[in-house]
Coordinates of N, CA and C in Angstrom, one line a residue:
M1 N 1.5 39.7 24.2 CA 0.9 39.8 22.9 C -0.5 40.3 22.9
N2 N -0.8 41.2 22.0 CA -2.2 41.8 21.9 C -2.9 41.4 20.7
F3 N -4.1 40.9 20.8 CA -5.0 40.5 19.7 C -6.4 41.0 20.0
I4 N -7.2 41.1 18.9 CA -8.6 41.3 19.0 C -9.3 40.0 18.9
I5 N -10.0 39.6 20.0 CA -10.7 38.3 20.0 C -12.2 38.5 20.3
D6 N -13.0 38.0 19.4 CA -14.5 38.2 19.6 C -14.8 39.7 19.8
G7 N -14.1 40.6 19.0 CA -14.3 42.0 19.0 C -13.8 42.7 20.2
Q8 N -13.0 42.1 21.1 CA -12.5 42.7 22.3 C -11.0 42.6 22.3
P9 N -10.3 43.7 22.6 CA -8.8 43.7 22.7 C -8.4 42.8 23.9
R10 N -7.5 41.9 23.7 CA -7.0 41.0 24.7 C -5.5 41.0 24.8
T11 N -5.0 41.0 26.0 CA -3.5 40.9 26.1 C -3.3 39.4 26.6
L12 N -2.5 38.7 25.8 CA -2.2 37.3 26.1 C -0.9 37.2 26.8
I13 N -0.8 36.5 27.9 CA 0.4 36.2 28.6 C 1.0 35.0 28.1
S14 N 2.3 34.8 28.2 CA 3.0 33.6 27.7 C 2.6 32.4 28.5
I15 N 2.6 31.3 27.8 CA 2.3 30.0 28.5 C 3.3 29.7 29.6
K16 N 4.5 30.1 29.4 CA 5.5 29.9 30.5 C 5.1 30.7 31.7
D17 N 4.7 32.0 31.5 CA 4.4 32.8 32.7 C 3.1 32.3 33.4
F18 N 2.1 31.8 32.5 CA 0.9 31.3 33.1 C 1.2 30.1 34.0
R19 N 2.0 29.2 33.5 CA 2.4 28.0 34.2 C 3.0 28.4 35.6
A20 N 3.9 29.4 35.5 CA 4.6 29.8 36.7 C 3.6 30.4 37.7
Q21 N 2.7 31.2 37.2 CA 1.7 31.8 38.1 C 0.8 30.8 38.8
H22 N 0.5 29.7 38.1 CA -0.5 28.7 38.7 C 0.2 27.4 39.1
H23 N 1.5 27.4 39.1 CA 2.3 26.2 39.6 C 1.9 25.0 38.8
L24 N 2.0 25.1 37.4 CA 1.6 24.0 36.5 C 2.9 23.4 36.0
L25 N 2.7 22.1 35.7 CA 3.9 21.4 35.1 C 4.0 21.8 33.6
S26 N 5.2 21.5 33.0 CA 5.5 21.9 31.7 C 4.6 21.2 30.6
E27 N 4.0 20.1 31.0 CA 3.1 19.5 30.0 C 1.8 20.2 29.8
F28 N 1.5 21.2 30.6 CA 0.3 22.1 30.4 C 0.7 23.0 29.2
K29 N 0.2 22.7 28.1 CA 0.4 23.5 26.9 C -0.6 23.2 25.8
L30 N -0.6 23.9 24.7 CA -1.6 23.7 23.7 C -1.8 22.3 23.2
S31 N -0.7 21.6 23.0 CA -0.7 20.2 22.5 C -1.4 19.3 23.4
L32 N -1.5 19.6 24.7 CA -2.2 18.7 25.7 C -3.7 18.6 25.3
F33 N -4.2 19.7 24.7 CA -5.7 19.8 24.4 C -6.0 19.4 23.0
E34 N -5.2 19.9 22.1 CA -5.4 19.6 20.7 C -4.1 19.3 20.0
P35 N -3.5 18.1 20.1 CA -2.2 17.8 19.5 C -2.3 17.9 18.0
K36 N -1.1 18.2 17.4 CA -1.0 18.4 16.0 C -0.5 17.1 15.3
D37 N -1.1 16.7 14.2 CA -0.7 15.6 13.5 C 0.3 16.0 12.4
Y38 N 1.5 15.7 12.5 CA 2.5 16.1 11.5 C 2.7 15.2 10.3
T39 N 1.9 14.1 10.3 CA 2.0 13.1 9.2 C 1.8 13.8 7.9
G40 N 2.8 13.6 7.0 CA 2.6 14.1 5.6 C 2.8 15.6 5.4
L41 N 3.0 16.4 6.5 CA 3.2 17.8 6.3 C 4.6 18.2 5.8
G42 N 4.6 19.2 5.0 CA 5.9 19.7 4.5 C 6.7 20.4 5.5
S43 N 7.9 20.7 5.3 CA 8.8 21.4 6.2 C 9.6 22.5 5.5
I44 N 9.7 23.7 6.1 CA 10.6 24.7 5.5 C 11.8 24.9 6.4
E45 N 12.0 24.1 7.3 CA 13.1 24.3 8.3 C 14.5 24.3 7.6
R46 N 14.7 23.5 6.6 CA 16.0 23.5 5.9 C 15.9 24.0 4.5
A47 N 14.9 24.9 4.3 CA 14.7 25.5 2.9 C 15.0 27.0 2.9
G48 N 16.0 27.4 3.6 CA 16.3 28.8 3.7 C 16.7 29.4 2.3
A49 N 17.5 28.7 1.6 CA 17.9 29.1 0.2 C 16.8 29.2 -0.7
E50 N 15.9 28.2 -0.7 CA 14.8 28.1 -1.5 C 13.8 29.3 -1.2
L51 N 13.5 29.5 0.0 CA 12.6 30.6 0.4 C 13.2 32.0 0.0
N52 N 14.5 32.1 0.1 CA 15.1 33.4 -0.4 C 15.0 33.6 -1.9
A53 N 15.0 32.4 -2.6 CA 14.8 32.5 -4.0 C 13.3 33.0 -4.3
V54 N 12.4 32.5 -3.6 CA 11.0 32.9 -3.7 C 10.9 34.4 -3.5
R55 N 11.5 34.8 -2.4 CA 11.5 36.3 -2.1 C 12.0 37.1 -3.2
R56 N 13.2 36.7 -3.7 CA 13.8 37.5 -4.8 C 12.9 37.6 -6.0
A57 N 12.3 36.5 -6.4 CA 11.5 36.4 -7.6 C 10.3 37.3 -7.4
V58 N 9.7 37.3 -6.3 CA 8.5 38.1 -6.0 C 8.8 39.6 -6.1
L59 N 9.9 40.0 -5.4 CA 10.3 41.4 -5.3 C 10.7 41.9 -6.7
E60 N 11.4 41.0 -7.5 CA 11.8 41.4 -8.8 C 10.6 41.5 -9.8
A61 N 9.5 40.9 -9.4 CA 8.3 41.0 -10.3 C 7.5 42.3 -10.1
I62 N 7.9 43.1 -9.1 CA 7.2 44.4 -8.9 C 7.7 45.4 -9.9
P63 N 6.8 45.9 -10.7 CA 7.2 46.9 -11.8 C 7.8 48.2 -11.2
Q64 N 8.5 48.9 -12.0 CA 9.2 50.1 -11.6 C 8.2 51.3 -11.5
R65 N 7.1 51.2 -12.2 CA 6.1 52.2 -12.1 C 4.7 51.6 -11.9
I66 N 4.0 52.0 -10.9 CA 2.7 51.4 -10.5 C 1.7 52.5 -10.4
T67 N 0.6 52.4 -11.0 CA -0.5 53.4 -10.8 C -1.6 52.8 -10.0
G68 N -2.5 53.7 -9.5 CA -3.6 53.2 -8.7 C -4.5 52.3 -9.6
E69 N -4.5 52.6 -10.9 CA -5.4 51.9 -11.8 C -4.9 50.5 -12.0
T70 N -3.6 50.3 -12.0 CA -3.0 49.0 -12.3 C -2.7 48.1 -11.1
L71 N -2.8 48.8 -9.9 CA -2.4 48.1 -8.6 C -3.2 46.8 -8.4
L72 N -4.5 46.9 -8.4 CA -5.4 45.8 -8.2 C -5.7 45.0 -9.4
T73 N -5.7 45.6 -10.6 CA -6.1 44.8 -11.8 C -4.9 44.0 -12.4
T74 N -3.7 44.5 -12.2 CA -2.5 43.9 -12.9 C -1.4 43.5 -11.9
V75 N -1.0 44.4 -11.1 CA 0.2 44.2 -10.3 C 0.1 43.1 -9.3
L76 N -1.0 43.3 -8.4 CA -1.2 42.3 -7.4 C -1.5 40.9 -7.9
P77 N -2.4 40.8 -8.9 CA -2.7 39.4 -9.4 C -1.4 38.8 -10.0
N78 N -0.5 39.6 -10.6 CA 0.7 39.0 -11.2 C 1.6 38.6 -10.0
L79 N 1.7 39.3 -9.0 CA 2.6 38.9 -7.8 C 2.1 37.7 -7.2
E80 N 0.8 37.5 -7.1 CA 0.2 36.3 -6.6 C 0.6 35.1 -7.4
R81 N 0.5 35.3 -8.7 CA 0.9 34.2 -9.6 C 2.4 33.8 -9.5
V82 N 3.2 34.8 -9.4 CA 4.6 34.6 -9.2 C 4.9 33.8 -7.9
F83 N 4.3 34.3 -6.9 CA 4.4 33.6 -5.6 C 4.0 32.2 -5.6
E84 N 2.9 31.9 -6.2 CA 2.4 30.5 -6.3 C 3.3 29.7 -7.2
D85 N 3.7 30.2 -8.3 CA 4.6 29.5 -9.2 C 6.0 29.2 -8.5
Q86 N 6.5 30.1 -7.7 CA 7.7 29.9 -7.0 C 7.6 28.9 -5.9
L87 N 6.5 28.9 -5.2 CA 6.3 27.8 -4.2 C 6.3 26.4 -4.8
Y88 N 5.6 26.3 -6.0 CA 5.6 25.0 -6.6 C 7.0 24.7 -7.1
A89 N 7.8 25.7 -7.6 CA 9.1 25.4 -8.1 C 10.0 24.9 -7.0
I90 N 9.9 25.3 -5.7 CA 10.8 24.8 -4.7 C 10.2 23.6 -3.9
N91 N 9.0 23.1 -4.4 CA 8.3 22.2 -3.6 C 8.9 20.8 -3.6
V92 N 9.8 20.5 -4.5 CA 10.6 19.3 -4.5 C 11.4 19.2 -3.2
Q93 N 12.0 20.3 -2.8 CA 12.7 20.4 -1.5 C 11.9 20.5 -0.3
V94 N 10.7 21.2 -0.4 CA 9.9 21.5 0.8 C 8.9 20.4 1.1
G95 N 8.2 19.9 0.0 CA 7.2 18.9 0.2 C 5.9 19.3 0.7
L96 N 5.5 20.6 0.4 CA 4.2 21.0 0.8 C 3.0 20.4 0.0
K97 N 1.9 20.2 0.7 CA 0.7 19.7 0.0 C 0.1 20.9 -0.8
D98 N -0.7 20.5 -1.8 CA -1.4 21.5 -2.5 C -2.2 22.5 -1.7
V99 N -2.9 21.9 -0.6 CA -3.7 22.7 0.2 C -2.8 23.7 1.1
E100 N -1.6 23.3 1.4 CA -0.7 24.2 2.2 C -0.3 25.3 1.3
I101 N 0.1 25.0 0.0 CA 0.4 26.1 -0.9 C -0.8 27.0 -1.1
G102 N -1.9 26.4 -1.2 CA -3.2 27.2 -1.4 C -3.4 28.2 -0.3
F103 N -3.2 27.7 1.0 CA -3.3 28.6 2.1 C -2.3 29.7 2.1
A104 N -1.1 29.4 1.7 CA 0.0 30.4 1.7 C -0.4 31.5 0.6
V105 N -0.8 31.0 -0.5 CA -1.1 32.0 -1.6 C -2.3 32.8 -1.3
S106 N -3.3 32.2 -0.6 CA -4.5 32.9 -0.2 C -4.2 34.0 0.8
G107 N -3.3 33.7 1.8 CA -2.9 34.7 2.8 C -2.2 35.8 2.1
F108 N -1.2 35.5 1.2 CA -0.5 36.5 0.5 C -1.4 37.4 -0.2
A109 N -2.3 36.8 -1.0 CA -3.3 37.6 -1.8 C -4.2 38.5 -0.9
D110 N -4.7 37.9 0.2 CA -5.6 38.6 1.1 C -4.9 39.9 1.7
V111 N -3.7 39.7 2.1 CA -3.0 40.9 2.8 C -2.7 41.9 1.7
C112 N -2.2 41.5 0.6 CA -1.8 42.5 -0.5 C -3.1 43.2 -0.9
R113 N -4.2 42.5 -1.1 CA -5.4 43.2 -1.6 C -6.0 44.1 -0.5
A114 N -5.9 43.6 0.7 CA -6.4 44.5 1.8 C -5.7 45.8 1.8
W115 N -4.3 45.7 1.7 CA -3.6 47.0 1.6 C -3.9 47.8 0.4
G116 N -4.1 47.1 -0.8 CA -4.4 47.8 -2.0 C -5.7 48.6 -1.9
Y117 N -6.7 47.9 -1.4 CA -8.0 48.6 -1.2 C -7.9 49.8 -0.3
A118 N -7.1 49.6 0.8 CA -6.9 50.7 1.8 C -6.2 51.8 1.1
Y119 N -5.2 51.5 0.2 CA -4.5 52.6 -0.5 C -5.4 53.4 -1.4
L120 N -6.2 52.7 -2.1 CA -7.1 53.4 -3.0 C -8.1 54.3 -2.2
R121 N -8.6 53.8 -1.1 CA -9.4 54.6 -0.2 C -8.7 55.9 0.3
S122 N -7.4 55.7 0.6 CA -6.6 56.8 1.1 C -6.4 57.9 0.0
R123 N -6.4 57.4 -1.3 CA -6.2 58.4 -2.4 C -7.5 59.2 -2.5
I124 N -8.7 58.6 -2.3 CA -9.9 59.3 -2.4 C -10.1 60.3 -1.3
D125 N -9.6 59.9 -0.1 CA -9.7 60.7 1.1 C -8.6 61.7 1.2
K126 N -7.6 61.6 0.2 CA -6.4 62.5 0.3 C -5.7 62.3 1.6
A127 N -5.5 61.1 2.0 CA -4.9 60.7 3.3 C -3.5 60.0 2.9
P128 N -2.7 59.9 3.9 CA -1.4 59.1 3.7 C -1.7 57.7 3.4
A129 N -0.7 57.0 2.7 CA -0.9 55.6 2.4 C -1.0 54.8 3.7
P130 N -1.8 53.7 3.6 CA -2.0 53.0 4.8 C -0.7 52.3 5.4
D131 N -0.7 52.2 6.7 CA 0.5 51.5 7.3 C 0.3 50.0 7.2
F132 N 1.4 49.4 6.7 CA 1.3 47.9 6.5 C 1.0 47.2 7.8
N133 N 1.7 47.5 8.9 CA 1.5 46.8 10.1 C 0.1 46.8 10.6
A134 N -0.6 48.0 10.4 CA -2.0 48.1 10.8 C -2.9 47.2 10.0
V135 N -2.6 47.2 8.7 CA -3.4 46.4 7.8 C -3.2 44.9 8.1
Y136 N -1.9 44.5 8.3 CA -1.6 43.1 8.6 C -2.2 42.7 9.9
A137 N -2.1 43.5 10.9 CA -2.7 43.2 12.2 C -4.2 43.0 12.1
D138 N -4.9 43.9 11.3 CA -6.3 43.8 11.1 C -6.7 42.5 10.4
W139 N -5.9 42.1 9.4 CA -6.1 40.8 8.7 C -6.0 39.6 9.6
L140 N -4.9 39.7 10.4 CA -4.6 38.5 11.3 C -5.7 38.5 12.4
N141 N -6.1 39.6 13.0 CA -7.1 39.6 14.0 C -8.5 39.1 13.5
N142 N -8.8 39.4 12.2 CA -10.0 39.0 11.6 C -10.0 37.5 11.4
S143 N -8.9 36.9 11.4 CA -8.8 35.4 11.1 C -8.9 34.6 12.4
I144 N -8.9 35.3 13.6 CA -8.9 34.6 14.8 C -10.2 33.9 15.1
R145 N -10.2 32.7 15.6 CA -11.3 31.9 16.0 C -11.1 31.2 17.3
V146 N -12.2 31.2 18.1 CA -12.1 30.4 19.4 C -12.8 29.1 19.1
S147 N -12.1 28.0 19.4 CA -12.7 26.7 19.2 C -14.0 26.5 20.0
Q148 N -14.9 25.8 19.4 CA -16.2 25.5 20.1 C -16.0 24.4 21.2
A149 N -15.0 23.6 21.1 CA -14.7 22.5 22.1 C -14.2 23.1 23.3
R150 N -14.7 22.7 24.5 CA -14.2 23.1 25.8 C -13.6 21.8 26.4
H151 N -12.3 21.9 26.7 CA -11.5 20.8 27.3 C -11.4 21.0 28.8
P152 N -11.9 20.0 29.6 CA -11.7 20.1 31.1 C -10.3 19.9 31.5
Y153 N -9.9 20.8 32.4 CA -8.6 20.6 33.1 C -8.7 21.1 34.5
Q154 N -8.6 20.1 35.4 CA -8.8 20.4 36.9 C -10.2 21.1 37.0
T155 N -10.3 22.3 37.5 CA -11.6 23.0 37.7 C -11.8 24.0 36.5
W156 N -11.0 23.9 35.5 CA -11.1 24.9 34.4 C -11.7 24.3 33.2
Q157 N -12.1 25.1 32.2 CA -12.5 24.7 30.9 C -11.6 25.5 29.9
V158 N -11.0 24.8 29.0 CA -10.0 25.3 28.1 C -10.5 25.3 26.6
Q159 N -10.4 26.4 26.0 CA -10.6 26.5 24.5 C -9.3 26.9 23.8
V160 N -9.2 26.4 22.6 CA -8.0 26.7 21.7 C -8.3 27.9 20.8
L161 N -7.3 28.7 20.7 CA -7.3 29.9 19.8 C -6.6 29.5 18.5
T162 N -7.2 29.9 17.4 CA -6.5 29.7 16.1 C -6.5 31.0 15.3
H163 N -5.6 31.2 14.4 CA -5.6 32.3 13.4 C -5.1 31.8 12.1
A164 N -4.8 32.7 11.2 CA -4.4 32.3 9.8 C -3.3 31.3 9.8
Y165 N -2.4 31.3 10.8 CA -1.2 30.5 10.8 C -1.4 29.2 11.7
G166 N -2.6 29.0 12.2 CA -2.8 27.8 13.0 C -3.1 28.2 14.4
R167 N -3.0 27.2 15.3 CA -3.2 27.3 16.7 C -2.1 28.1 17.4
F168 N -2.6 29.1 18.2 CA -1.6 30.0 18.8 C -1.8 30.3 20.3
G169 N -2.9 29.8 20.9 CA -3.1 30.1 22.3 C -4.3 29.4 22.9
L170 N -4.6 29.8 24.1 CA -5.6 29.2 24.9 C -6.5 30.2 25.6
V171 N -7.8 29.9 25.7 CA -8.6 30.7 26.6 C -9.0 29.7 27.8
I172 N -8.6 30.1 29.0 CA -8.8 29.3 30.1 C -9.8 29.9 31.0
H173 N -11.0 29.2 31.1 CA -12.1 29.7 31.9 C -12.0 29.2 33.3
A174 N -11.7 30.1 34.2 CA -11.7 29.8 35.7 C -12.9 30.3 36.3
S175 N -13.1 30.1 37.6 CA -14.3 30.5 38.3 C -14.3 32.1 38.4
D176 N -13.1 32.7 38.4 CA -13.0 34.1 38.6 C -12.9 34.9 37.4
A177 N -12.4 34.3 36.3 CA -12.2 35.1 35.0 C -11.7 34.2 33.9
A178 N -11.7 34.7 32.7 CA -11.1 34.0 31.6 C -9.7 34.5 31.4
H179 N -8.8 33.6 31.2 CA -7.4 33.9 31.1 C -7.0 33.6 29.6
Y180 N -6.3 34.6 29.0 CA -5.9 34.5 27.6 C -4.4 34.2 27.6
V181 N -4.0 33.1 27.0 CA -2.6 32.6 27.1 C -2.0 32.4 25.7
Y182 N -0.8 32.9 25.4 CA -0.1 32.8 24.1 C 0.8 31.6 24.1
D183 N 0.6 30.7 23.2 CA 1.4 29.5 23.0 C 1.5 29.2 21.5
P184 N 2.5 29.7 20.9 CA 2.7 29.5 19.4 C 3.4 28.2 19.0
S185 N 3.5 27.3 19.9 CA 4.4 26.1 19.6 C 3.8 25.3 18.5
L186 N 2.5 25.3 18.2 CA 2.0 24.6 17.1 C 1.6 25.4 15.9
A187 N 1.9 26.7 15.9 CA 1.6 27.6 14.8 C 2.5 27.3 13.6
C188 N 2.1 27.7 12.4 CA 2.9 27.5 11.2 C 4.2 28.1 11.3
P189 N 5.3 27.4 11.0 CA 6.7 28.0 11.1 C 6.9 29.1 10.0
A190 N 6.0 29.2 9.0 CA 6.2 30.2 8.0 C 5.7 31.5 8.3
E191 N 5.1 31.7 9.5 CA 4.5 33.0 9.9 C 5.5 34.1 9.8
G192 N 6.7 34.0 10.4 CA 7.6 35.1 10.3 C 8.1 35.4 8.9
Y193 N 8.3 34.3 8.2 CA 8.7 34.5 6.8 C 7.7 35.3 6.0
M194 N 6.4 34.9 6.1 CA 5.3 35.5 5.4 C 5.2 37.0 5.8
M195 N 5.2 37.3 7.0 CA 5.1 38.7 7.5 C 6.2 39.5 6.9
T196 N 7.4 39.0 7.0 CA 8.5 39.8 6.4 C 8.4 40.0 4.9
L197 N 8.1 38.9 4.2 CA 7.9 39.0 2.7 C 6.8 40.0 2.4
L198 N 5.7 39.9 3.0 CA 4.6 40.9 2.7 C 5.0 42.3 3.0
S199 N 5.7 42.5 4.1 CA 6.1 43.9 4.5 C 7.1 44.4 3.4
E200 N 8.0 43.6 2.9 CA 8.9 44.0 1.8 C 8.1 44.3 0.5
V201 N 7.2 43.5 0.2 CA 6.4 43.7 -1.0 C 5.7 45.0 -1.0
I202 N 5.0 45.3 0.2 CA 4.2 46.5 0.3 C 5.1 47.7 0.3
Q203 N 6.3 47.6 0.9 CA 7.3 48.7 0.9 C 7.7 49.0 -0.5
N204 N 8.0 48.0 -1.2 CA 8.5 48.1 -2.6 C 7.4 48.7 -3.5
I205 N 6.2 48.2 -3.3 CA 5.1 48.8 -4.1 C 4.9 50.3 -3.8
T206 N 5.0 50.6 -2.5 CA 4.8 52.0 -2.1 C 5.8 52.9 -2.8
E207 N 7.1 52.4 -2.9 CA 8.1 53.2 -3.5 C 8.0 53.4 -5.0
H208 N 7.2 52.5 -5.6 CA 7.0 52.6 -7.1 C 5.7 53.1 -7.5
L209 N 4.9 53.5 -6.5 CA 3.6 54.1 -6.9 C 3.7 55.5 -7.5
A210 N 3.0 55.6 -8.6 CA 3.1 56.9 -9.3 C 2.0 57.8 -8.8

């Protein structure tokens, strides 16, 4: 996995491979250093039908004709409202907290608007429309933070990595180097759903731009 961390490109190896390289037991993982409290958290694991309904409603809300002038002022704000309304509509089954819905809506809005601004700049520059994957990766990379806390483990110091979807890895400071390790076991389970939904939204918007 490749990320930009503190302004530098980093390749993260999997936690499984890191354990094998250093002969570590299976309990060496992200939750050993910062365990997650699941008390009161909602769950989307059995909400496939409900999440598909959200997807359909959002995609159906995309107008058949979109102009550069209406993209940021009308189209995207309306899609954000539809997405939020749909999340609240399925929340009886899912049980998300208001703050969890707020995070999801903020992420949806941030990515859509980042792409929208990039699209308007491409029009001014007479360049191709921006690539969704590049815009999404830039947004996700900009959300990455390295925790201030350093957890001792044997002779190492360990910091936790987080991004918009939660904790996803470790920085392990050894005497010879810093090792970047990918461990998504505590990240938000909606990450894949959100990326797919956003990709479909931007694809549909692109197809209807006048």
